Tab-separated table of C-alpha atoms and ligand atoms in Angstrom:
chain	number	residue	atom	x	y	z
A	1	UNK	CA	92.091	-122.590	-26.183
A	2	UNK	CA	90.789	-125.467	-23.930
A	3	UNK	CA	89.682	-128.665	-25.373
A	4	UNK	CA	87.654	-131.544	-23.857
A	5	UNK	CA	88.152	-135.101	-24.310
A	6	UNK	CA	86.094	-137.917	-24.050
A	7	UNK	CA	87.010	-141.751	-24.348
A	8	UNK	CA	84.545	-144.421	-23.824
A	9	UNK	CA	85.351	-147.015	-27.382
A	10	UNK	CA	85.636	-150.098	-25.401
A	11	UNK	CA	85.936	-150.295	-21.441
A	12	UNK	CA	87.607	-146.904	-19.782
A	13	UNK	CA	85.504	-144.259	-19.015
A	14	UNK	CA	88.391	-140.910	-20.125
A	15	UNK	CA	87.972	-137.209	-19.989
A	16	UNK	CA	90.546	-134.942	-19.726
A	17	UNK	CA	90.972	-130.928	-20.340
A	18	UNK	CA	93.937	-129.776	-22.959
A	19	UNK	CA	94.327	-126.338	-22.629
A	20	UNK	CA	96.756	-125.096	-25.454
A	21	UNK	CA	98.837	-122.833	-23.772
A	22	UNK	CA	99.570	-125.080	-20.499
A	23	UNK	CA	98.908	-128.743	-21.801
A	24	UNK	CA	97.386	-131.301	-20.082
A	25	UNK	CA	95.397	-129.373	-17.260
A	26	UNK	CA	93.129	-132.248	-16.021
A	27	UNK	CA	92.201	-136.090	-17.012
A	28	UNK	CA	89.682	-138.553	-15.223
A	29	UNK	CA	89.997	-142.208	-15.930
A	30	UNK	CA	87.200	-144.931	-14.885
A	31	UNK	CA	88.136	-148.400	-15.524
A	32	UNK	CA	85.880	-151.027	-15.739
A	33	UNK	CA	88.286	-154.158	-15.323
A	34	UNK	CA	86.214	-155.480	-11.671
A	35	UNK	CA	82.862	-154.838	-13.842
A	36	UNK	CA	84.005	-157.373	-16.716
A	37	UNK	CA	86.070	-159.472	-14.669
A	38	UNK	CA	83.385	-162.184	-14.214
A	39	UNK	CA	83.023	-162.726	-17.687
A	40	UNK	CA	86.821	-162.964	-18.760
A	41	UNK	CA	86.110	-159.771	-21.459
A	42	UNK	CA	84.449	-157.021	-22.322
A	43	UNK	CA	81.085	-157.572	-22.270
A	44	UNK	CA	79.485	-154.736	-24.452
A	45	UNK	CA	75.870	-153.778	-23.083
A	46	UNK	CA	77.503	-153.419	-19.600
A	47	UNK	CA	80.221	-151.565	-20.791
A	48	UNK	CA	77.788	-148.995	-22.132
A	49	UNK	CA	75.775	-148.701	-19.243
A	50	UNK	CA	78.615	-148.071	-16.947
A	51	UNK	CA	79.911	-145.420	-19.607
A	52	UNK	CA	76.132	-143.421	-19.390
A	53	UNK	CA	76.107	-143.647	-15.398
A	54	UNK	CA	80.102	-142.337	-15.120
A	55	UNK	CA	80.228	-140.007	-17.494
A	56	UNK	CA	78.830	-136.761	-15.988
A	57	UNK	CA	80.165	-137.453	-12.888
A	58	UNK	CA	84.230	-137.590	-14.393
A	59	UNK	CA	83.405	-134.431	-16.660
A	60	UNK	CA	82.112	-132.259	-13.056
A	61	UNK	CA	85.745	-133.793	-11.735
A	62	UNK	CA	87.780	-132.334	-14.407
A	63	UNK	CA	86.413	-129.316	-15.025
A	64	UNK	CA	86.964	-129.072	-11.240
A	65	UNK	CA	90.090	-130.476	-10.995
A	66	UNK	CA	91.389	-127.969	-13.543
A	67	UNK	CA	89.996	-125.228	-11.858
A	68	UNK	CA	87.626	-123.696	-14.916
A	69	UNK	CA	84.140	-123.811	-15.263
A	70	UNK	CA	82.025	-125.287	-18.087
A	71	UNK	CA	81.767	-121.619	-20.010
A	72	UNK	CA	85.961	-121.898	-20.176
A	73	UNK	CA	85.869	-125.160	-22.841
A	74	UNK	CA	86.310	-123.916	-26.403
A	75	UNK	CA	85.355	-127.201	-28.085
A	76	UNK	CA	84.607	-131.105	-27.445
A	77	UNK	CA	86.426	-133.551	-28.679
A	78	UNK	CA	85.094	-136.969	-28.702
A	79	UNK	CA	86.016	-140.760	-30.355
A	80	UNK	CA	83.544	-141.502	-33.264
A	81	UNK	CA	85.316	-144.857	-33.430
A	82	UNK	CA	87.021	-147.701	-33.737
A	83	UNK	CA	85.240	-149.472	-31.197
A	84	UNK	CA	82.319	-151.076	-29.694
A	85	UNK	CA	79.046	-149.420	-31.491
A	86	UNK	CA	77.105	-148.622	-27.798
A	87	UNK	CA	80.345	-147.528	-25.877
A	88	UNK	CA	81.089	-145.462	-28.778
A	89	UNK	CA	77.492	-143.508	-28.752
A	90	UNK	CA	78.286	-142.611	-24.993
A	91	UNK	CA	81.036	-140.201	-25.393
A	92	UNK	CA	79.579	-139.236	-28.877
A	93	UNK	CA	76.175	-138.373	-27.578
A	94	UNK	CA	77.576	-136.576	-24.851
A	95	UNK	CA	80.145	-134.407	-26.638
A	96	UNK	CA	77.781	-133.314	-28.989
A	97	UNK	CA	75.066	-131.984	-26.263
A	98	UNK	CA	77.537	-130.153	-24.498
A	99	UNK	CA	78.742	-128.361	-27.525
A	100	UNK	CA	75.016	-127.718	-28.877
A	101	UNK	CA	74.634	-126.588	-24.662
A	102	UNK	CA	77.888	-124.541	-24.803
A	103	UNK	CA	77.355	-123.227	-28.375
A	104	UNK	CA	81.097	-124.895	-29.311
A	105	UNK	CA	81.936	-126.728	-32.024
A	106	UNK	CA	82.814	-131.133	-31.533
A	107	UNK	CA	85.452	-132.855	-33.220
A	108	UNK	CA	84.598	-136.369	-33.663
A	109	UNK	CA	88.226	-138.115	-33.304
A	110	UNK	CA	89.638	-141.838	-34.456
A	111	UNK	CA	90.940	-143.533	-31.352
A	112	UNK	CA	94.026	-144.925	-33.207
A	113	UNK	CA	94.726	-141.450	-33.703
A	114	UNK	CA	94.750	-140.162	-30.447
A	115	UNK	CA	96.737	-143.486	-29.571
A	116	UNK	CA	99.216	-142.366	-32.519
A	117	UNK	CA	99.637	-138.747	-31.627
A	118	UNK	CA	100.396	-138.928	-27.516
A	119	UNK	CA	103.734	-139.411	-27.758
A	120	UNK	CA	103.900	-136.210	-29.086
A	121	UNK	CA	102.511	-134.920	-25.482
A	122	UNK	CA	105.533	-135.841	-24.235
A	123	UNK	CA	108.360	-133.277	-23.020
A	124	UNK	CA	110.519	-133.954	-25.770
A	125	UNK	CA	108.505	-135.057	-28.753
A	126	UNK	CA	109.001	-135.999	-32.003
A	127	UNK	CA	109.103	-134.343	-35.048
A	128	UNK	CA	107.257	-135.393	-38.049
A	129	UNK	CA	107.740	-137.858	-40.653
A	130	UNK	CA	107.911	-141.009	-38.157
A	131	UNK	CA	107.427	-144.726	-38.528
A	132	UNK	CA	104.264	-145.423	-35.730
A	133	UNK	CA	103.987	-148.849	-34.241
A	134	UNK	CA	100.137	-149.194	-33.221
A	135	UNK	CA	99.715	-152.055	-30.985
A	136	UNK	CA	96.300	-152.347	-28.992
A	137	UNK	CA	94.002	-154.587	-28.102
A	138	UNK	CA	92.003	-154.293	-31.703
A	139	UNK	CA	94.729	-153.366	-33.973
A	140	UNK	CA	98.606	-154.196	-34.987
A	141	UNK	CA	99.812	-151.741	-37.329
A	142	UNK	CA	102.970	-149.941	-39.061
A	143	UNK	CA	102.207	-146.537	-40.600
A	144	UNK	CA	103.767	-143.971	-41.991
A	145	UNK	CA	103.123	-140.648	-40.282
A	146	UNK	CA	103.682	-137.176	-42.409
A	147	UNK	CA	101.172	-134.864	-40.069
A	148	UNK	CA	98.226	-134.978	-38.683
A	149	UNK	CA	95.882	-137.335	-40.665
A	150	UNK	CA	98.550	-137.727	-42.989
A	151	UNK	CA	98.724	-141.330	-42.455
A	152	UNK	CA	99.937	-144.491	-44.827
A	153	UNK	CA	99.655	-148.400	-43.884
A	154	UNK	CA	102.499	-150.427	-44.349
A	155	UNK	CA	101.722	-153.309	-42.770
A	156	UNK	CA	98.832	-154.915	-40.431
A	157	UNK	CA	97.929	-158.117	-38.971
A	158	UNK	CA	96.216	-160.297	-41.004
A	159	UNK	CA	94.427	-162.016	-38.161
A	160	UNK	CA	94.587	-161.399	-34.419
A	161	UNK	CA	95.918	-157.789	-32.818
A	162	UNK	CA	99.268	-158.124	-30.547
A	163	UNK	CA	96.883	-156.904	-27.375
A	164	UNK	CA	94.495	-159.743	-28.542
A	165	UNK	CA	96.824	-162.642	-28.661
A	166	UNK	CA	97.981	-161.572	-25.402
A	167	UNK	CA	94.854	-161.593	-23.851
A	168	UNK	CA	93.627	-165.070	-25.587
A	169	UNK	CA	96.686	-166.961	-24.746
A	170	UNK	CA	96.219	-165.451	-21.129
A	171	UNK	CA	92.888	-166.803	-20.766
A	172	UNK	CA	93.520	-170.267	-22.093
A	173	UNK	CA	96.683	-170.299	-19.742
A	174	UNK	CA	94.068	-169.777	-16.847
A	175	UNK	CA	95.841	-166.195	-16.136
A	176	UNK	CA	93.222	-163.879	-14.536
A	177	UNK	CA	91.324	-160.948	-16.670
A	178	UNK	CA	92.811	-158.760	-18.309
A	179	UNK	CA	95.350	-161.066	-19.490
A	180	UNK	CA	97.949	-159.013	-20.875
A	181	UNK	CA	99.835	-157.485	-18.721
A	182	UNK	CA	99.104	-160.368	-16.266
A	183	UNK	CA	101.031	-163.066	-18.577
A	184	UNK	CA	103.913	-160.031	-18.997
A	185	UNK	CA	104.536	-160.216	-15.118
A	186	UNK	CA	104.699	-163.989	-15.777
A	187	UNK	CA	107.130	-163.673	-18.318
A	188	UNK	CA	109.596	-161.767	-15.749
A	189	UNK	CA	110.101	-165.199	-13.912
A	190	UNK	CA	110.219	-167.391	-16.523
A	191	UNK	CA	113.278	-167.830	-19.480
A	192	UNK	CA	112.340	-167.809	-23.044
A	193	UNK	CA	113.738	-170.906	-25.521
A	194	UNK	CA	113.197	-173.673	-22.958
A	195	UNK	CA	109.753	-174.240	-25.073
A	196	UNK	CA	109.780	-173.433	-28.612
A	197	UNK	CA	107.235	-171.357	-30.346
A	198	UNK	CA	106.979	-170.265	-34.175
A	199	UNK	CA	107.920	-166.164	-34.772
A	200	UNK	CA	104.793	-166.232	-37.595
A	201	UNK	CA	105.562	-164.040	-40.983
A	202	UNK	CA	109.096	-163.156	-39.799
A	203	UNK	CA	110.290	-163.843	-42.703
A	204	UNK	CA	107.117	-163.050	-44.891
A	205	UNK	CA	109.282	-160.375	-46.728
A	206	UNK	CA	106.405	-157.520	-45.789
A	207	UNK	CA	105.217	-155.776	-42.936
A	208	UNK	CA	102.250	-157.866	-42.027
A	209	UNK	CA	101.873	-159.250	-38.366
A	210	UNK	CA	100.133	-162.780	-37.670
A	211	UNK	CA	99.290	-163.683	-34.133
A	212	UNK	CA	96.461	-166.057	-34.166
A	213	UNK	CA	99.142	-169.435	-34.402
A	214	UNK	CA	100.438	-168.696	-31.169
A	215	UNK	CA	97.824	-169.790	-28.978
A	216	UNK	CA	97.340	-172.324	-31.113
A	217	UNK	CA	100.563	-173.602	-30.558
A	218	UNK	CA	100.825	-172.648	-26.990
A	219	UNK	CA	97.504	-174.650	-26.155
A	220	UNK	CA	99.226	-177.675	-27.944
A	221	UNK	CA	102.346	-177.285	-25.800
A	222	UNK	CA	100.068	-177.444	-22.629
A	223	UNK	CA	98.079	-180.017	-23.409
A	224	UNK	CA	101.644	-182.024	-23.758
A	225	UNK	CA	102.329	-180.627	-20.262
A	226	UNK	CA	105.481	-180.455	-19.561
A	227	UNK	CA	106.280	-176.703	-19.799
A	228	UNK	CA	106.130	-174.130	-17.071
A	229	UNK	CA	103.639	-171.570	-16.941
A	230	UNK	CA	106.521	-168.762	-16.381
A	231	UNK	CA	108.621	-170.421	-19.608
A	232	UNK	CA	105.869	-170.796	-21.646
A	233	UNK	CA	104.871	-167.272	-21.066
A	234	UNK	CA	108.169	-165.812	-21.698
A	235	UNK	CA	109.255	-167.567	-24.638
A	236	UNK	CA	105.416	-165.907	-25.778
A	237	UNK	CA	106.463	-162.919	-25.192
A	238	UNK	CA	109.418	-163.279	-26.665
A	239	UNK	CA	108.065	-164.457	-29.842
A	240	UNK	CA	105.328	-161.968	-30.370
A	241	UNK	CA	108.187	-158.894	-29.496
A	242	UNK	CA	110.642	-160.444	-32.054
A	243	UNK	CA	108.140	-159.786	-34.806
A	244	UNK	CA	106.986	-156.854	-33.432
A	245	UNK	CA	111.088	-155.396	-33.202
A	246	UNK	CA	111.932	-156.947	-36.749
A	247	UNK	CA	108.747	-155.591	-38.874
A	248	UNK	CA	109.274	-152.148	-37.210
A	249	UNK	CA	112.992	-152.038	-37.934
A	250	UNK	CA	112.255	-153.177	-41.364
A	251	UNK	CA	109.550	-150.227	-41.632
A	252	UNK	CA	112.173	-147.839	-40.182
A	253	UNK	CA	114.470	-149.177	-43.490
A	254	UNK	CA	111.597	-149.314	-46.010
A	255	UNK	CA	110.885	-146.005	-45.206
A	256	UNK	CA	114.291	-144.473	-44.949
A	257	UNK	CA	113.089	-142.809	-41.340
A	258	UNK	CA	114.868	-142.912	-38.268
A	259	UNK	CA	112.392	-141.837	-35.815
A	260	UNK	CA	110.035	-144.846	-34.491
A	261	UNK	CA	106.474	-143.771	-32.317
A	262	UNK	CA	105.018	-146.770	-30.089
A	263	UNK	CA	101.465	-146.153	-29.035
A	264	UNK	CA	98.603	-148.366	-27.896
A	265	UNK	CA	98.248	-150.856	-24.697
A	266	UNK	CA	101.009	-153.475	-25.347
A	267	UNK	CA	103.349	-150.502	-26.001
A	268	UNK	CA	103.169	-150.391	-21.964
A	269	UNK	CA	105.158	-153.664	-22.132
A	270	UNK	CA	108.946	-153.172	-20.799
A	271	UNK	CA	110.458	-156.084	-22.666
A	272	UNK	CA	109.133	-154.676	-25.832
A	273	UNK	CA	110.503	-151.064	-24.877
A	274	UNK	CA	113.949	-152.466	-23.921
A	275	UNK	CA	114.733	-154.842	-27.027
A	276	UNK	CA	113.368	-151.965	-29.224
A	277	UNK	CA	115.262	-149.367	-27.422
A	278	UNK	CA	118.400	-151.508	-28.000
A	279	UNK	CA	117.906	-151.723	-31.161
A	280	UNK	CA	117.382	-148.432	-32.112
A	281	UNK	CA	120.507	-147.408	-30.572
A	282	UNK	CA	122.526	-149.338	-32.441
A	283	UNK	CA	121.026	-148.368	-35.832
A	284	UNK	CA	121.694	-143.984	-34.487
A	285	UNK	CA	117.510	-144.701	-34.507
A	286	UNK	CA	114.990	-143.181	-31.874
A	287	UNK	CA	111.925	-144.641	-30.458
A	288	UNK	CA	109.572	-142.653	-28.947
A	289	UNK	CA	106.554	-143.231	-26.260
A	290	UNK	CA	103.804	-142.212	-24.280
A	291	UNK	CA	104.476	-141.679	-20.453
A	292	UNK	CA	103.248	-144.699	-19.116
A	293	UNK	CA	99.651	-143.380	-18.274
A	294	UNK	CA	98.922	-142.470	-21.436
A	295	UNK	CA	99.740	-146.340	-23.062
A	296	UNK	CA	95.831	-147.529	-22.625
A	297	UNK	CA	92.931	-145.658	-23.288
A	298	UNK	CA	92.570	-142.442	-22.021
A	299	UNK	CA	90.177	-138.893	-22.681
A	300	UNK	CA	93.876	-136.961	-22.773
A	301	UNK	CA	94.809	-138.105	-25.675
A	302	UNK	CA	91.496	-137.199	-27.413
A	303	UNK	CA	91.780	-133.522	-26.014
A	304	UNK	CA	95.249	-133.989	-27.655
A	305	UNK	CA	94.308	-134.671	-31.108
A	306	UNK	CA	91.235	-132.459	-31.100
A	307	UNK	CA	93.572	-129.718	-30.070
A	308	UNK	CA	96.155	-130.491	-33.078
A	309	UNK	CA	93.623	-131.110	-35.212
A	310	UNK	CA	91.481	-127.279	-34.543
A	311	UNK	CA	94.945	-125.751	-34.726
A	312	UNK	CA	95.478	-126.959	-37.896
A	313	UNK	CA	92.323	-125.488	-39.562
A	314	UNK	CA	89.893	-128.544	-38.604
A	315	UNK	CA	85.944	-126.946	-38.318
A	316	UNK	CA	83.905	-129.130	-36.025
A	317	UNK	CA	80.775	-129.915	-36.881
A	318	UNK	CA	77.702	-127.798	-36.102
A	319	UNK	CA	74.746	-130.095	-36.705
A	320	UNK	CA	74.876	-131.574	-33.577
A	321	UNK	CA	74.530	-135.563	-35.292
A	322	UNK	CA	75.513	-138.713	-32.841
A	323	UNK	CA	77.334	-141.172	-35.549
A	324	UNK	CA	80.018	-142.729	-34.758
A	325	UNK	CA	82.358	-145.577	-37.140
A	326	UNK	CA	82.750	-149.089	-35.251
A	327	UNK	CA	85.205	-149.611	-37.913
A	328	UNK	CA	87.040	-147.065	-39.558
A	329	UNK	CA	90.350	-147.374	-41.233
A	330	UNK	CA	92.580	-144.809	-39.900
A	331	UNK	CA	94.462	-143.995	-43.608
A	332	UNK	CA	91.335	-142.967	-44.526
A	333	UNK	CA	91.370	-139.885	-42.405
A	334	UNK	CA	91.752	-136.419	-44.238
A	335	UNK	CA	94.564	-133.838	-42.639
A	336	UNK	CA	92.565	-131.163	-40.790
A	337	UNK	CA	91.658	-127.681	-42.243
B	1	LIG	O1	95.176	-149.456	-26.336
B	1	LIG	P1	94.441	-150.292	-25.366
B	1	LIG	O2	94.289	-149.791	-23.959
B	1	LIG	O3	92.983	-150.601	-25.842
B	1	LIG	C1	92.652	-150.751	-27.172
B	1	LIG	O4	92.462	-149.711	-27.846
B	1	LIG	O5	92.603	-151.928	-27.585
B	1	LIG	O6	95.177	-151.704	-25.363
B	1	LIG	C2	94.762	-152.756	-24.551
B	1	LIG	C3	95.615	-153.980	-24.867
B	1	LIG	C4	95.086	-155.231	-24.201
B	1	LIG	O7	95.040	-156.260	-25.150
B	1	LIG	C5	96.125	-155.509	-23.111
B	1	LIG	O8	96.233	-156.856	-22.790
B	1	LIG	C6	97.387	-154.985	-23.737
B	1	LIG	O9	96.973	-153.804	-24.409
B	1	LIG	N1	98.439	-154.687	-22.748
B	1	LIG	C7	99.622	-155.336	-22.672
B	1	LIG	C8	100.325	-154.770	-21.585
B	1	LIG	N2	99.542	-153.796	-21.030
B	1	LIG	C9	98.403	-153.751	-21.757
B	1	LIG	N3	100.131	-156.325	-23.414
B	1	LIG	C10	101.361	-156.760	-23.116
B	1	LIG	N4	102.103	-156.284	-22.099
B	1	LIG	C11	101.637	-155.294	-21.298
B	1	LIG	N5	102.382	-154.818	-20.294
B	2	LIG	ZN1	93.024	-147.977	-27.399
């Protein structure tokens, strides 16, 4: 069976082609980084507008690239949300006239759930239950995973997403857009502890995140002036990964698991990989990631989950409606079939 993906929740354009016999046969990615760069963020009517003119062109290139023709795709599967409400409609719209077209059936998909589930893309994947660390750009999470939509929060941010603070602290260092992996690179040259900043709710005793302090103390430290840009960034880093290594490890304990997933953008971040890897280790624990590629947003890892989620039993849905959830809380999700 093949499956079609499409991405288009905030600003990539992703489609991709998941055939379930050979895996990943295809994927197109459009990012629109030099379209928002002016701006210093996502600005969301452009974002749209760009989705509606690239989309048909990326589908023609994977369908190529893969070798098959249109008649070949067994279903559509598309993100209904989290995300911003006009991006959203653009895959959503278009997923659901090809399948009326094609006479398939569409899976609407969360995007947290794709995000959760490519790790398990990977050549050696794991099994189920698992401890997931979601870190994006909208969302700082630790769930429980027992399946496919079998999902349980144990812990969130309360204010700002990892990605987020990342990106804010970024911009009011003067880094250029997109901030995050821009103030990472920074990091690399500088040496954490030569400034001080807070580790917020490390010791809250639960497995809630808060990130919005940070810049708030990191703008106080450079209006004093005296840090370096490289320090300063590092010992941010630092502070948000010490959290982000002690709540999961802590999850991993609540839970009485010993296999951790990592998905979502700042899961791209090698510091964070390393100290969690280390730990792990010494705990006999396992972390497990996407390939690099697969980190940010991408159509693959829609196929993906559309593909799990139709072997499982899911039915898409016939009546051919565009809705899609800006918000949506991803342990609300059903398991398929
Ligand atoms: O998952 P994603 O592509 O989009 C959302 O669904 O939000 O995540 C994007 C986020 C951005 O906030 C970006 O700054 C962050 O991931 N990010 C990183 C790194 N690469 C991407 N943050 C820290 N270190 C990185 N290397
Ligand atoms: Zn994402």
């Amino acid at each position: 069976m093949i499956v079609l993906g499409l991405e288009s929740s905030c600003d990539e354009t992703g489609v991709a082609l998941y055939d379930t016999e050979r895996g990943l046969i295809a994927q197109q990615l459009h990012s629109q980084i030099d379209l928002h760069a002016a701006y210093g963020g996502v600005v969301p009517e452009l974002a749209s507008r760009d989705h509606v003119r690239r989309m048909p062109a990326l589908i023609r290139q994977t369908v190529s690239e893969a070798g098959v023709s249109m008649q070949d795709i067994d279903a559509v599967a598309y993100t209904a949300g989290p995300g911003l409400a006009g991006a959203l409609l653009i895959a959503a719209g278009t997923g659901q006239a090809l399948a009326a077209a094609l006479g398939i059936a569409a899976l609407p998909i969360h995007h947290l759930e794709g995000h959760l589930l490519s790790p398990l893309l990977a050549d050696d994947p794991p099994d189920f239950p698992f401890v997931a660390l979601l870190v994006s750009g909208g969302h700082t999470q630790l769930m429980r995973v027992d399946g496919v939509g079998r999902y349980a929060l144990l812990g969130e941010s309360v204010d700002d997403a990892a990605g987020e603070a990342f990106d804010k602290t970024a911009k009011l260092m003067g880094l250029a857009y997109p901030g995050g992996p821009v103030l990472a690179r920074l990091a690399d040259q500088g040496t954490a502890g030569r400034v001080k900043l807070p580790r917020p709710m490390l010791h809250s005793g639960d497995l809630n995140f808060s990130f919005s302090g940070l810049k708030t103390a990191v703008m106080t430290q450079l209006r004093d002036g005296t840090a370096a840009p490289a320090d300063m960034a590092a010992e941010f880093q630092a502070a948000v990964i010490d959290v982000l290594v002690a709540k999961s490890l802590a999850a991993l304990k609540q839970t009485g698991l010993s296999r951790l997933v990592v998905a979502g953008g700042v899961g791209a971040n090698q510091s964070l990989r390393s100290r969690l890897n280390e730990a792990a280790t010494r705990r006999r624990q396992r972390v497990y990631y996407p390939e690099p590629a697969l980190c940010t947003d991408n159509g693959a890892m829609i196929a993906f989950a559309g593909a799990l989620r139709l072997a499982e039993g899911q039915r898409g849905n016939d009546t051919h409606t565009v809705s899609v959830r800006p918000r949506w809380p991803l342990d609300s999700l059903a398991a398929p079939g």
